[in-house]
Amino acid sequence: AQRVTQPEKLLSVFKGAPVELKCNYSYSGSPELFWYVQYSRQRLQLLLRHISRESIKGFTADLNKGETSFHLKKPFAQEEDSAMYYCALTGNTGKLIFGQGTTLQVKP
Amino acid sequence: NAGVTQTPKFRILKIGQSMTLQCTQDMNHNYMYWYRQDPGMGLKLIYYSVGAGITDKGEVPNGYNVSRSTTEDFPLRLELAAPSQTSVYFCASSYSAVSYEQYFGPGTRLTVT
C-alpha cells in the first residue's frame, strides 16, 4: 500500500538551530516525492520536489531509496520557517498521497 | 491570474442538509482535485478529474459527488450532510499528473451540527 509517514506532529527549535523534518514512505515502484508547506493564513504551496534537486528557502531534501525516506533539512532555522509541512508522493496514477503533516515552530 | 478560488470560505450546515462547494481555476489546468483535511490526519483525496467530463473517486468519496462540465470548474456536492463531514476542504489543480505541482485553493471550513 502507498503510505507517507511523518512521525512528528510538532517540531520545536530555536532560531539558528538545524532542522530536520522526517518523512518515510511506502511504495512499490519509483515514486515522485514532494514537500508542501502551509504558512499561517496562506494556502498550501509546493516547497520542493525531489526530481528538481533544488534548494528552496534554504531547505533541501534527499531521496534515500534504501531507507525509503525523504527528510527535509535546513541548517539554520528562521522564525519565518514556522509553518505546517506536508510530505507527499505520487506514483504512476498521479494522485498525491499526503503524510499527516508536521508543525514546525521556530522560537526566537 | 487568480489561480484556484473556492467559495464559500466558511459554512455551517445542519445534519441532513445539502450544499455545493465551488472551485474555479483560471490556469487552464486539465487536472483538478478535491481534498479534505482533518486535524492530525493530513489531506485525503475525495475526487479528482483529468479533464472536462471525466471524474474518478479518490480515497474517501462516500457522501460526496462531483461534476466537471468545463475545464475551469469542479464543484463538490455534499448530499445529506453528516457530522463526519466536518472538515476543511481544499480544491487543487495541476497541468498534468505525475511530477507536476498542484496549486491549491484557500480552503472551505465546513461544520456540520
PDB file of N, CA and C in Angstrom, chain B residues 45 49 86-87 110:
ATOM      1  N   LEU B  45      -7.694  12.518  -0.483  1.00  0.00           N
ATOM      2  CA  LEU B  45      -8.307  12.796  -1.771  1.00  0.00           C
ATOM      3  C   LEU B  45      -9.743  12.287  -1.803  1.00  0.00           C
ATOM      4  N   SER B  49     -10.360  14.842 -11.217  1.00  0.00           N
ATOM      5  CA  SER B  49     -10.815  14.888 -12.613  1.00  0.00           C
ATOM      6  C   SER B  49      -9.606  15.125 -13.511  1.00  0.00           C
ATOM      7  N   THR B  86     -17.578  17.252   8.790  1.00  0.00           N
ATOM      8  CA  THR B  86     -16.954  18.450   9.322  1.00  0.00           C
ATOM      9  C   THR B  86     -15.464  18.388   9.046  1.00  0.00           C
ATOM     10  N   SER B  87     -14.961  19.368   8.300  1.00  0.00           N
ATOM     11  CA  SER B  87     -13.572  19.319   7.859  1.00  0.00           C
ATOM     12  C   SER B  87     -13.238  20.620   7.135  1.00  0.00           C
ATOM     13  N   LEU B 110     -15.958  23.733   6.779  1.00  0.00           N
ATOM     14  CA  LEU B 110     -17.345  23.291   6.896  1.00  0.00           C
ATOM     15  C   LEU B 110     -17.585  22.632   8.242  1.00  0.00           C
TER      16      LEU B 110
END
